[in-house]
mmCIF file of C-alpha atoms in Angstrom:
data_model
loop_
_atom_site.group_PDB
_atom_site.id
_atom_site.type_symbol
_atom_site.label_atom_id
_atom_site.label_comp_id
_atom_site.label_asym_id
_atom_site.label_seq_id
_atom_site.Cartn_x
_atom_site.Cartn_y
_atom_site.Cartn_z
ATOM 1 C CA MET A 273 68.048 -21.299 92.587
ATOM 2 C CA PHE A 274 66.949 -17.684 92.493
ATOM 3 C CA LYS A 275 67.758 -17.567 88.796
ATOM 4 C CA LYS A 276 65.624 -20.609 88.113
ATOM 5 C CA LEU A 277 62.662 -18.988 89.870
ATOM 6 C CA PHE A 278 63.208 -15.866 87.801
ATOM 7 C CA VAL A 279 63.134 -17.880 84.561
ATOM 8 C CA ILE A 280 60.001 -19.723 85.620
ATOM 9 C CA ALA A 281 58.379 -16.400 86.503
ATOM 10 C CA ILE A 282 59.157 -15.013 83.034
ATOM 11 C CA VAL A 283 57.793 -18.097 81.274
ATOM 12 C CA ALA A 284 54.706 -18.125 83.504
ATOM 13 C CA GLY A 285 54.103 -14.444 82.817
ATOM 14 C CA PHE A 286 54.319 -15.061 79.101
ATOM 15 C CA ALA A 287 51.957 -18.012 79.487
ATOM 16 C CA VAL A 288 49.442 -15.809 81.288
ATOM 17 C CA LEU A 289 49.638 -13.290 78.446
ATOM 18 C CA LEU A 290 48.994 -15.990 75.850
ATOM 19 C CA TRP A 291 46.218 -17.529 77.948
ATOM 20 C CA SER A 292 44.401 -14.230 78.271
ATOM 21 C CA TYR A 293 44.514 -13.962 74.498
ATOM 22 C CA LEU A 294 43.246 -17.503 74.038
ATOM 23 C CA ARG A 295 40.388 -17.054 76.518
ATOM 24 C CA HIS A 296 38.839 -14.164 74.623
ATOM 25 C CA TYR A 297 39.628 -15.599 71.232
ATOM 26 C CA THR A 298 36.755 -15.886 68.807
ATOM 27 C CA GLU A 299 37.085 -17.197 65.309
ATOM 28 C CA ARG A 300 36.762 -14.583 62.621
ATOM 29 C CA THR A 301 34.072 -15.127 60.042
ATOM 30 C CA THR A 302 34.822 -12.298 57.598
ATOM 31 C CA LEU A 303 37.953 -10.884 56.025
ATOM 32 C CA ASN A 304 39.024 -7.391 57.021
ATOM 33 C CA ASP A 305 38.891 -4.535 54.539
ATOM 34 C CA LEU A 306 42.451 -4.837 53.283
ATOM 35 C CA SER A 307 42.226 -8.595 52.709
ATOM 36 C CA THR A 308 38.881 -8.136 50.977
ATOM 37 C CA TYR A 309 40.448 -5.620 48.629
ATOM 38 C CA TYR A 310 43.388 -7.903 47.844
ATOM 39 C CA VAL A 311 41.208 -10.983 47.284
ATOM 40 C CA ASP A 312 38.588 -9.234 45.183
ATOM 41 C CA ASN A 313 40.916 -7.205 42.981
ATOM 42 C CA THR A 314 43.822 -9.546 42.377
ATOM 43 C CA ALA A 315 42.235 -11.182 39.335
ATOM 44 C CA GLN A 316 41.609 -7.867 37.557
ATOM 45 C CA GLU A 317 44.560 -5.790 38.753
ATOM 46 C CA ILE A 318 47.392 -8.319 38.963
ATOM 47 C CA GLY A 319 46.168 -11.282 36.926
ATOM 48 C CA ALA A 320 47.820 -13.819 39.224
ATOM 49 C CA ALA A 321 45.836 -16.858 40.279
ATOM 50 C CA ASN A 322 47.695 -17.122 43.586
ATOM 51 C CA VAL A 323 46.606 -14.218 45.785
ATOM 52 C CA VAL A 324 49.501 -14.695 48.222
ATOM 53 C CA THR A 325 51.952 -14.292 45.353
ATOM 54 C CA ALA A 326 50.169 -11.158 44.187
ATOM 55 C CA ILE A 327 50.545 -9.689 47.685
ATOM 56 C CA VAL A 328 54.155 -10.756 48.125
ATOM 57 C CA VAL A 329 55.461 -9.705 44.719
ATOM 58 C CA THR A 330 53.309 -6.751 43.727
ATOM 59 C CA TYR A 331 51.122 -5.225 46.436
ATOM 60 C CA ARG A 332 53.914 -5.557 48.998
ATOM 61 C CA GLY A 333 56.747 -5.836 46.504
ATOM 62 C CA PHE A 334 58.868 -3.279 48.295
ATOM 63 C CA ASP A 335 58.623 -5.388 51.441
ATOM 64 C CA THR A 336 59.894 -8.386 49.513
ATOM 65 C CA LEU A 337 62.800 -6.368 48.142
ATOM 66 C CA GLY A 338 63.740 -5.641 51.750
ATOM 67 C CA GLU A 339 63.415 -9.313 52.593
ATOM 68 C CA VAL A 340 65.725 -10.303 49.745
ATOM 69 C CA THR A 341 68.154 -7.649 50.974
ATOM 70 C CA ILE A 342 68.088 -9.108 54.492
ATOM 71 C CA LEU A 343 68.878 -12.544 53.130
ATOM 72 C CA PHE A 344 71.688 -11.060 51.052
ATOM 73 C CA VAL A 345 73.140 -9.271 54.092
ATOM 74 C CA ALA A 346 72.959 -12.496 56.114
ATOM 75 C CA ALA A 347 74.751 -14.441 53.362
ATOM 76 C CA SER A 348 77.435 -11.735 53.063
ATOM 77 C CA LEU A 349 77.947 -11.696 56.843
ATOM 78 C CA ILE A 350 78.439 -15.447 56.845
ATOM 79 C CA ALA A 351 80.846 -15.250 53.925
ATOM 80 C CA MET A 352 82.807 -12.550 55.759
ATOM 81 C CA PHE A 353 82.976 -14.407 59.080
ATOM 82 C CA LEU A 354 83.729 -17.810 57.669
ATOM 83 C CA LYS A 355 86.370 -16.812 55.186
ATOM 84 C CA SER A 356 89.002 -19.495 55.534
ATOM 85 C CA MET A 357 91.956 -18.321 57.579
ATOM 86 C CA GLY A 358 94.593 -19.975 55.455
ATOM 87 C CA THR A 359 95.223 -22.699 58.022
ATOM 88 C CA GLU A 360 93.482 -25.356 56.034
ATOM 89 C CA LYS A 361 94.414 -28.898 56.729
ATOM 90 C CA SER A 362 93.382 -31.709 54.470
ATOM 91 C CA ARG A 363 90.613 -33.457 56.299
ATOM 92 C CA ASN A 364 90.466 -36.712 54.366
ATOM 93 C CA PRO A 365 86.801 -37.208 55.143
ATOM 94 C CA ARG A 366 85.307 -40.645 55.037
ATOM 95 C CA PRO A 367 83.910 -41.035 51.508
ATOM 96 C CA ALA A 368 80.148 -41.010 51.268
ATOM 97 C CA SER A 369 78.409 -44.347 50.932
ATOM 98 C CA LEU A 370 77.739 -45.810 47.516
ATOM 99 C CA ILE A 371 73.988 -45.531 48.018
ATOM 100 C CA LEU A 372 74.200 -41.818 48.752
ATOM 101 C CA VAL A 373 76.532 -41.099 45.844
ATOM 102 C CA THR A 374 74.419 -43.044 43.339
ATOM 103 C CA ALA A 375 71.150 -41.595 44.592
ATOM 104 C CA GLN A 376 72.600 -38.099 44.513
ATOM 105 C CA LYS A 377 73.520 -38.495 40.845
ATOM 106 C CA LEU A 378 69.929 -39.394 40.076
ATOM 107 C CA LEU A 379 68.206 -36.960 42.436
ATOM 108 C CA PHE A 380 70.294 -33.813 42.097
ATOM 109 C CA PRO A 381 69.015 -32.814 38.615
ATOM 110 C CA LEU A 382 65.466 -33.785 39.543
ATOM 111 C CA ILE A 383 65.553 -31.605 42.665
ATOM 112 C CA LEU A 384 66.919 -28.679 40.647
ATOM 113 C CA ILE A 385 64.141 -29.080 38.074
ATOM 114 C CA PHE A 386 61.532 -29.339 40.832
ATOM 115 C CA GLY A 387 62.829 -26.118 42.393
ATOM 116 C CA VAL A 388 62.666 -24.353 39.038
ATOM 117 C CA TYR A 389 59.133 -25.683 38.526
ATOM 118 C CA ILE A 390 58.071 -24.316 41.901
ATOM 119 C CA PHE A 391 59.296 -20.796 41.266
ATOM 120 C CA ILE A 392 58.168 -20.577 37.644
ATOM 121 C CA ASN A 393 54.633 -21.572 38.671
ATOM 122 C CA GLY A 394 54.656 -19.316 41.715
ATOM 123 C CA HIS A 395 51.786 -17.205 40.433
ATOM 124 C CA LEU A 396 49.555 -20.227 39.682
ATOM 125 C CA THR A 397 50.143 -22.813 42.395
ATOM 126 C CA PRO A 398 51.293 -22.772 46.011
ATOM 127 C CA GLY A 399 54.967 -21.944 45.797
ATOM 128 C CA GLY A 400 57.207 -19.177 44.617
ATOM 129 C CA GLY A 401 60.716 -17.874 44.562
ATOM 130 C CA PHE A 402 61.633 -18.406 48.190
ATOM 131 C CA GLN A 403 60.240 -21.924 48.285
ATOM 132 C CA GLY A 404 61.807 -22.896 44.965
ATOM 133 C CA GLY A 405 65.139 -21.404 46.005
ATOM 134 C CA SER A 406 65.082 -23.402 49.229
ATOM 135 C CA VAL A 407 64.366 -26.606 47.279
ATOM 136 C CA ILE A 408 67.344 -25.873 45.030
ATOM 137 C CA ALA A 409 69.495 -25.355 48.122
ATOM 138 C CA THR A 410 68.408 -28.747 49.492
ATOM 139 C CA GLY A 411 69.580 -30.316 46.226
ATOM 140 C CA PHE A 412 72.899 -28.586 46.725
ATOM 141 C CA LEU A 413 73.037 -29.897 50.311
ATOM 142 C CA LEU A 414 72.577 -33.423 48.973
ATOM 143 C CA TRP A 415 75.457 -32.811 46.582
ATOM 144 C CA LEU A 416 77.671 -31.578 49.429
ATOM 145 C CA MET A 417 76.859 -34.657 51.501
ATOM 146 C CA ALA A 418 77.788 -36.949 48.637
ATOM 147 C CA ASN A 419 80.987 -34.993 47.863
ATOM 148 C CA PRO A 420 82.297 -33.808 51.239
ATOM 149 C CA ASP A 421 85.511 -32.619 49.644
ATOM 150 C CA GLY A 422 83.849 -31.110 46.606
ATOM 151 C CA HIS A 423 84.407 -27.522 45.628
ATOM 152 C CA ALA A 424 81.286 -25.675 44.689
ATOM 153 C CA PRO A 425 81.306 -23.460 41.606
ATOM 154 C CA LYS A 426 81.528 -20.355 43.779
ATOM 155 C CA GLY A 427 82.057 -17.984 40.890
ATOM 156 C CA LEU A 428 79.001 -19.298 39.080
ATOM 157 C CA LEU A 429 76.860 -19.019 42.216
ATOM 158 C CA ASN A 430 78.011 -15.453 42.851
ATOM 159 C CA THR A 431 77.336 -14.509 39.215
ATOM 160 C CA ILE A 432 73.815 -15.978 39.325
ATOM 161 C CA GLU A 433 73.160 -14.145 42.567
ATOM 162 C CA SER A 434 74.381 -10.789 41.282
ATOM 163 C CA ILE A 435 72.564 -11.036 37.960
ATOM 164 C CA SER A 436 69.269 -12.027 39.530
ATOM 165 C CA GLY A 437 69.482 -9.359 42.225
ATOM 166 C CA PHE A 438 70.218 -6.783 39.549
ATOM 167 C CA GLY A 439 67.406 -8.140 37.352
ATOM 168 C CA TYR A 440 64.906 -7.900 40.184
ATOM 169 C CA VAL A 441 65.650 -4.233 40.829
ATOM 170 C CA ALA A 442 65.816 -3.542 37.082
ATOM 171 C CA ALA A 443 62.363 -5.063 36.569
ATOM 172 C CA GLY A 444 61.073 -2.831 39.362
ATOM 173 C CA LEU A 445 62.712 0.282 37.931
ATOM 174 C CA PHE A 446 61.409 -0.532 34.456
ATOM 175 C CA GLY A 447 57.849 -0.274 35.761
ATOM 176 C CA LEU A 448 58.746 3.049 37.336
ATOM 177 C CA ALA A 449 60.248 4.313 34.067
ATOM 178 C CA LEU A 450 57.039 3.478 32.198
ATOM 179 C CA GLY A 451 55.065 5.595 34.633
ATOM 180 C CA LEU A 452 53.308 2.772 36.465
ATOM 181 C CA GLY A 453 55.203 2.587 39.735
ATOM 182 C CA PHE A 454 58.087 0.731 41.310
ATOM 183 C CA LEU A 455 57.652 -3.069 40.998
ATOM 184 C CA ASP A 456 54.372 -2.685 39.138
ATOM 185 C CA ASN A 457 53.753 -5.877 37.178
ATOM 186 C CA ARG A 458 51.449 -4.565 34.477
ATOM 187 C CA PHE A 459 53.901 -3.360 31.833
ATOM 188 C CA LEU A 460 54.127 -6.814 30.238
ATOM 189 C CA GLY A 461 50.402 -7.346 29.819
ATOM 190 C CA LEU A 462 48.376 -9.504 32.159
ATOM 191 C CA GLY A 463 47.513 -12.392 29.833
ATOM 192 C CA THR A 464 44.818 -14.918 30.664
ATOM 193 C CA LEU A 465 44.247 -15.714 34.305
ATOM 194 C CA GLY A 466 45.695 -19.106 35.147
ATOM 195 C CA HIS A 467 48.088 -19.446 32.213
ATOM 196 C CA LEU A 468 51.838 -19.778 32.612
ATOM 197 C CA PHE A 469 52.502 -16.550 30.727
ATOM 198 C CA SER A 470 50.227 -14.321 32.727
ATOM 199 C CA ALA A 471 50.350 -11.866 35.606
ATOM 200 C CA GLY A 472 52.717 -9.525 33.782
ATOM 201 C CA VAL A 473 56.218 -9.484 35.171
ATOM 202 C CA ILE A 474 55.525 -11.626 38.270
ATOM 203 C CA PRO A 475 56.934 -14.916 36.871
ATOM 204 C CA ILE A 476 60.106 -13.115 35.822
ATOM 205 C CA ILE A 477 60.561 -11.422 39.197
ATOM 206 C CA TYR A 478 59.830 -14.650 41.037
ATOM 207 C CA SER A 479 62.336 -16.520 38.870
ATOM 208 C CA PHE A 480 64.970 -13.928 39.750
ATOM 209 C CA ILE A 481 64.096 -14.279 43.433
ATOM 210 C CA GLY A 482 64.217 -18.070 43.171
ATOM 211 C CA LEU A 483 67.640 -18.080 41.529
ATOM 212 C CA LYS A 484 68.955 -15.535 43.995
ATOM 213 C CA VAL A 485 67.671 -17.366 47.074
ATOM 214 C CA GLY A 486 68.906 -20.699 45.726
ATOM 215 C CA ALA A 487 72.382 -19.329 45.019
ATOM 216 C CA GLU A 488 72.566 -17.517 48.364
ATOM 217 C CA LEU A 489 71.494 -20.488 50.461
ATOM 218 C CA SER A 490 73.837 -22.773 48.503
ATOM 219 C CA ASN A 491 76.671 -20.363 49.226
ATOM 220 C CA VAL A 492 75.808 -20.375 52.933
ATOM 221 C CA LEU A 493 75.777 -24.183 52.963
ATOM 222 C CA HIS A 494 79.096 -24.232 51.148
ATOM 223 C CA HIS A 495 80.674 -21.874 53.689
ATOM 224 C CA LEU A 496 79.313 -23.901 56.611
ATOM 225 C CA ASN A 497 80.719 -27.041 54.996
ATOM 226 C CA GLU A 498 84.109 -25.461 54.411
ATOM 227 C CA ILE A 499 84.757 -24.600 58.066
ATOM 228 C CA GLN A 500 85.187 -28.291 58.742
ATOM 229 C CA ASN A 501 88.493 -28.073 56.875
ATOM 230 C CA GLU A 502 89.867 -25.515 59.308
ATOM 231 C CA GLU A 503 92.069 -26.455 62.218
ATOM 232 C CA MET B 233 33.488 -21.691 72.476
ATOM 233 C CA GLU B 234 33.974 -25.114 70.969
ATOM 234 C CA MET B 235 37.292 -26.412 72.186
ATOM 235 C CA LEU B 236 38.391 -28.928 69.577
ATOM 236 C CA THR B 237 38.368 -27.027 66.322
ATOM 237 C CA LEU B 238 41.342 -27.157 63.991
ATOM 238 C CA GLN B 239 42.093 -23.549 64.706
ATOM 239 C CA ASN B 240 42.037 -23.908 68.494
ATOM 240 C CA ILE B 241 44.312 -26.919 68.371
ATOM 241 C CA SER B 242 46.771 -25.050 66.130
ATOM 242 C CA ILE B 243 46.798 -21.980 68.334
ATOM 243 C CA VAL B 244 47.293 -23.968 71.542
ATOM 244 C CA THR B 245 50.110 -25.930 69.880
ATOM 245 C CA ALA B 246 51.691 -22.711 68.676
ATOM 246 C CA PHE B 247 51.543 -21.204 72.187
ATOM 247 C CA LEU B 248 53.038 -24.349 73.693
ATOM 248 C CA LEU B 249 55.878 -24.274 71.152
ATOM 249 C CA MET B 250 56.533 -20.631 71.978
ATOM 250 C CA LEU B 251 56.648 -21.384 75.712
ATOM 251 C CA ILE B 252 58.951 -24.380 75.191
ATOM 252 C CA GLY B 253 61.245 -22.247 73.042
ATOM 253 C CA LEU B 254 61.335 -19.414 75.582
ATOM 254 C CA TYR B 255 62.030 -21.778 78.470
ATOM 255 C CA GLY B 256 64.747 -23.550 76.500
ATOM 256 C CA ALA B 257 66.451 -20.314 75.485
ATOM 257 C CA LEU B 258 66.479 -19.075 79.088
ATOM 258 C CA THR B 259 67.638 -22.229 80.856
ATOM 259 C CA THR B 260 70.124 -24.082 78.644
ATOM 260 C CA LYS B 261 73.812 -23.188 78.659
ATOM 261 C CA ASN B 262 74.844 -24.717 75.347
ATOM 262 C CA ILE B 263 74.741 -22.054 72.657
ATOM 263 C CA LEU B 264 73.632 -24.519 69.958
ATOM 264 C CA ARG B 265 70.663 -25.552 72.087
ATOM 265 C CA ILE B 266 69.767 -21.904 72.600
ATOM 266 C CA ILE B 267 69.715 -21.450 68.815
ATOM 267 C CA ILE B 268 67.463 -24.494 68.456
ATOM 268 C CA ALA B 269 65.194 -23.071 71.154
ATOM 269 C CA PHE B 270 64.941 -19.816 69.212
ATOM 270 C CA ASP B 271 63.943 -21.796 66.148
ATOM 271 C CA ILE B 272 61.235 -23.626 68.090
ATOM 272 C CA PHE B 273 59.907 -20.254 69.248
ATOM 273 C CA ASP B 274 60.021 -19.051 65.637
ATOM 274 C CA GLY B 275 58.069 -22.078 64.473
ATOM 275 C CA GLY B 276 55.410 -21.486 67.110
ATOM 276 C CA LEU B 277 55.076 -17.862 66.081
ATOM 277 C CA ASN B 278 54.676 -18.761 62.397
ATOM 278 C CA LEU B 279 52.138 -21.469 63.198
ATOM 279 C CA PHE B 280 50.168 -18.967 65.280
ATOM 280 C CA LEU B 281 50.017 -16.437 62.449
ATOM 281 C CA VAL B 282 48.939 -19.036 59.891
ATOM 282 C CA ALA B 283 46.303 -20.363 62.294
ATOM 283 C CA LEU B 284 44.895 -16.842 62.630
ATOM 284 C CA SER B 285 44.303 -16.671 58.886
ATOM 285 C CA TYR B 286 42.284 -19.885 58.843
ATOM 286 C CA MET B 287 38.506 -19.749 58.631
ATOM 287 C CA ASN B 288 36.062 -22.609 58.506
ATOM 288 C CA ASN B 289 34.686 -23.787 55.162
ATOM 289 C CA ARG B 290 37.062 -21.641 53.162
ATOM 290 C CA VAL B 291 39.852 -22.619 50.790
ATOM 291 C CA ALA B 292 43.424 -21.492 50.164
ATOM 292 C CA PRO B 293 43.583 -18.165 48.305
ATOM 293 C CA ILE B 294 44.264 -19.516 44.826
ATOM 294 C CA ILE B 295 41.873 -18.764 42.013
ATOM 295 C CA ASP B 296 41.031 -21.793 39.863
ATOM 296 C CA SER B 297 38.091 -23.401 38.104
ATOM 297 C CA THR B 298 36.438 -24.548 41.335
ATOM 298 C CA THR B 299 36.387 -21.104 42.937
ATOM 299 C CA GLY B 300 35.523 -18.995 39.894
ATOM 300 C CA THR B 301 36.238 -15.289 40.031
ATOM 301 C CA GLU B 302 33.048 -14.063 41.702
ATOM 302 C CA LYS B 303 32.594 -13.242 45.409
ATOM 303 C CA LEU B 304 36.045 -14.456 46.286
ATOM 304 C CA SER B 305 36.137 -12.661 49.615
ATOM 305 C CA SER B 306 33.569 -15.091 50.998
ATOM 306 C CA LYS B 307 35.441 -18.159 49.759
ATOM 307 C CA PHE B 308 39.089 -17.552 50.635
ATOM 308 C CA VAL B 309 40.979 -17.581 53.900
ATOM 309 C CA ASP B 310 42.931 -14.455 54.796
ATOM 310 C CA PRO B 311 45.976 -14.205 52.459
ATOM 311 C CA ILE B 312 47.832 -11.472 54.361
ATOM 312 C CA PRO B 313 49.101 -13.541 57.324
ATOM 313 C CA GLN B 314 50.280 -16.167 54.856
ATOM 314 C CA ALA B 315 52.285 -13.587 52.928
ATOM 315 C CA LEU B 316 53.746 -12.252 56.184
ATOM 316 C CA VAL B 317 54.693 -15.739 57.380
ATOM 317 C CA LEU B 318 56.479 -16.350 54.080
ATOM 318 C CA THR B 319 58.636 -13.314 54.859
ATOM 319 C CA SER B 320 59.062 -14.394 58.449
ATOM 320 C CA ILE B 321 60.252 -17.902 57.567
ATOM 321 C CA VAL B 322 62.876 -16.621 55.136
ATOM 322 C CA ILE B 323 64.205 -14.111 57.638
ATOM 323 C CA GLY B 324 64.188 -16.840 60.292
ATOM 324 C CA VAL B 325 66.458 -18.933 58.085
ATOM 325 C CA GLY B 326 68.839 -16.010 57.590
ATOM 326 C CA VAL B 327 68.942 -15.203 61.307
ATOM 327 C CA THR B 328 69.534 -18.853 62.221
ATOM 328 C CA ALA B 329 72.424 -19.089 59.770
ATOM 329 C CA VAL B 330 74.021 -15.935 61.197
ATOM 330 C CA MET B 331 73.542 -17.212 64.767
ATOM 331 C CA LEU B 332 75.209 -20.510 63.858
ATOM 332 C CA THR B 333 78.113 -18.595 62.361
ATOM 333 C CA TYR B 334 78.562 -16.580 65.549
ATOM 334 C CA ALA B 335 78.362 -19.782 67.570
ATOM 335 C CA TYR B 336 81.120 -21.310 65.463
ATOM 336 C CA LYS B 337 83.297 -18.225 65.871
ATOM 337 C CA MET B 338 82.748 -18.240 69.644
ATOM 338 C CA TYR B 339 83.639 -21.915 69.773
ATOM 339 C CA LYS B 340 86.809 -21.220 67.867
ATOM 340 C CA TYR B 341 88.037 -18.537 70.240
ATOM 341 C CA LYS B 342 86.882 -20.080 73.529
ATOM 342 C CA ASN B 343 86.920 -23.800 72.721
ATOM 343 C CA THR B 344 83.611 -24.261 74.474
ATOM 344 C CA LEU B 345 79.931 -23.976 73.684
ATOM 345 C CA ASN B 346 78.938 -23.178 77.269
ATOM 346 C CA ILE B 347 77.809 -19.558 77.461
ATOM 347 C CA ASN B 348 78.946 -19.297 81.084
ATOM 348 C CA GLU B 349 82.523 -19.308 79.781
ATOM 349 C CA TYR B 350 81.929 -16.338 77.496
ATOM 350 C CA LYS B 351 82.784 -13.896 80.295
ATOM 351 C CA ASP B 352 83.717 -10.947 78.090
ATOM 352 C CA ALA B 353 80.319 -10.998 76.406
ATOM 353 C CA ARG B 354 78.588 -10.286 79.712
ATOM 354 C CA TRP B 355 77.366 -7.024 81.081
#
């Protein structure tokens, strides 16, 4: 009883905080200085049509490197905790329905291609490496549902992940070596605004991020699927 | 202040989601439900940040033939919260996956999902 009152008091206190924010809230009508700089200079400095991508990959590229690292650490933690303990029993899962299996055969390549499309066009349209990688992982989830006993190509996934992580850092260091700065995108030439081959090294970095995120999330899904085989 | 603008509705929804998530995380005993409550809170937080970046009569920050390249700062919504929310969503996914892994491990050792049974994790 006392505990329940305590919880309600905490939630009510939080609600009062949020309400006091909402009461004095007025809609902004102008961008602040930093956003104005990003929006006005992206076209000349970065050459990417999507301003959010320019911020994520170049202006705050170091931040994104940290984000990729966090995802990598999370995936490694899961792989460490869920390593099978050797007490595997054969589960004999109910086979997936015919509809799911047939649809998966048709949809799996399409979903992969859609994911690749999203991260290759990350600098032109809404999308990017993280979104494309997540779409690829959903395709992999569909595959796991259709083949509950299937074994994922773990070695291939790990290789893709390592190569793309290495490529991301290498692309950053390459900019540094040419005297421009870590993760600077300009050493490839900016191209024409709005074309696929534009914005310097951004499409390459975003493709690396997309492959890495896709492989990592697929690995996580695979590990979470595998624990069902344990006792 | 006009009450029924898109932005106000989004912010109120976001605050409600955050409150629901907080209440759920504090009251339920099942560890899986606590994780779901955290995710609801996370969703509310992300929605709130995106709603902050919205401004009336402006478009998404993508340069194309309809926006041109002149005077963009009076045509685009704020891109920074959107970039931050992108980071936040990805990290939310990672944290959720790690929490689920811990939950599975706890279930394996204790054979229950009720957090009241996890006596050695208490202080």
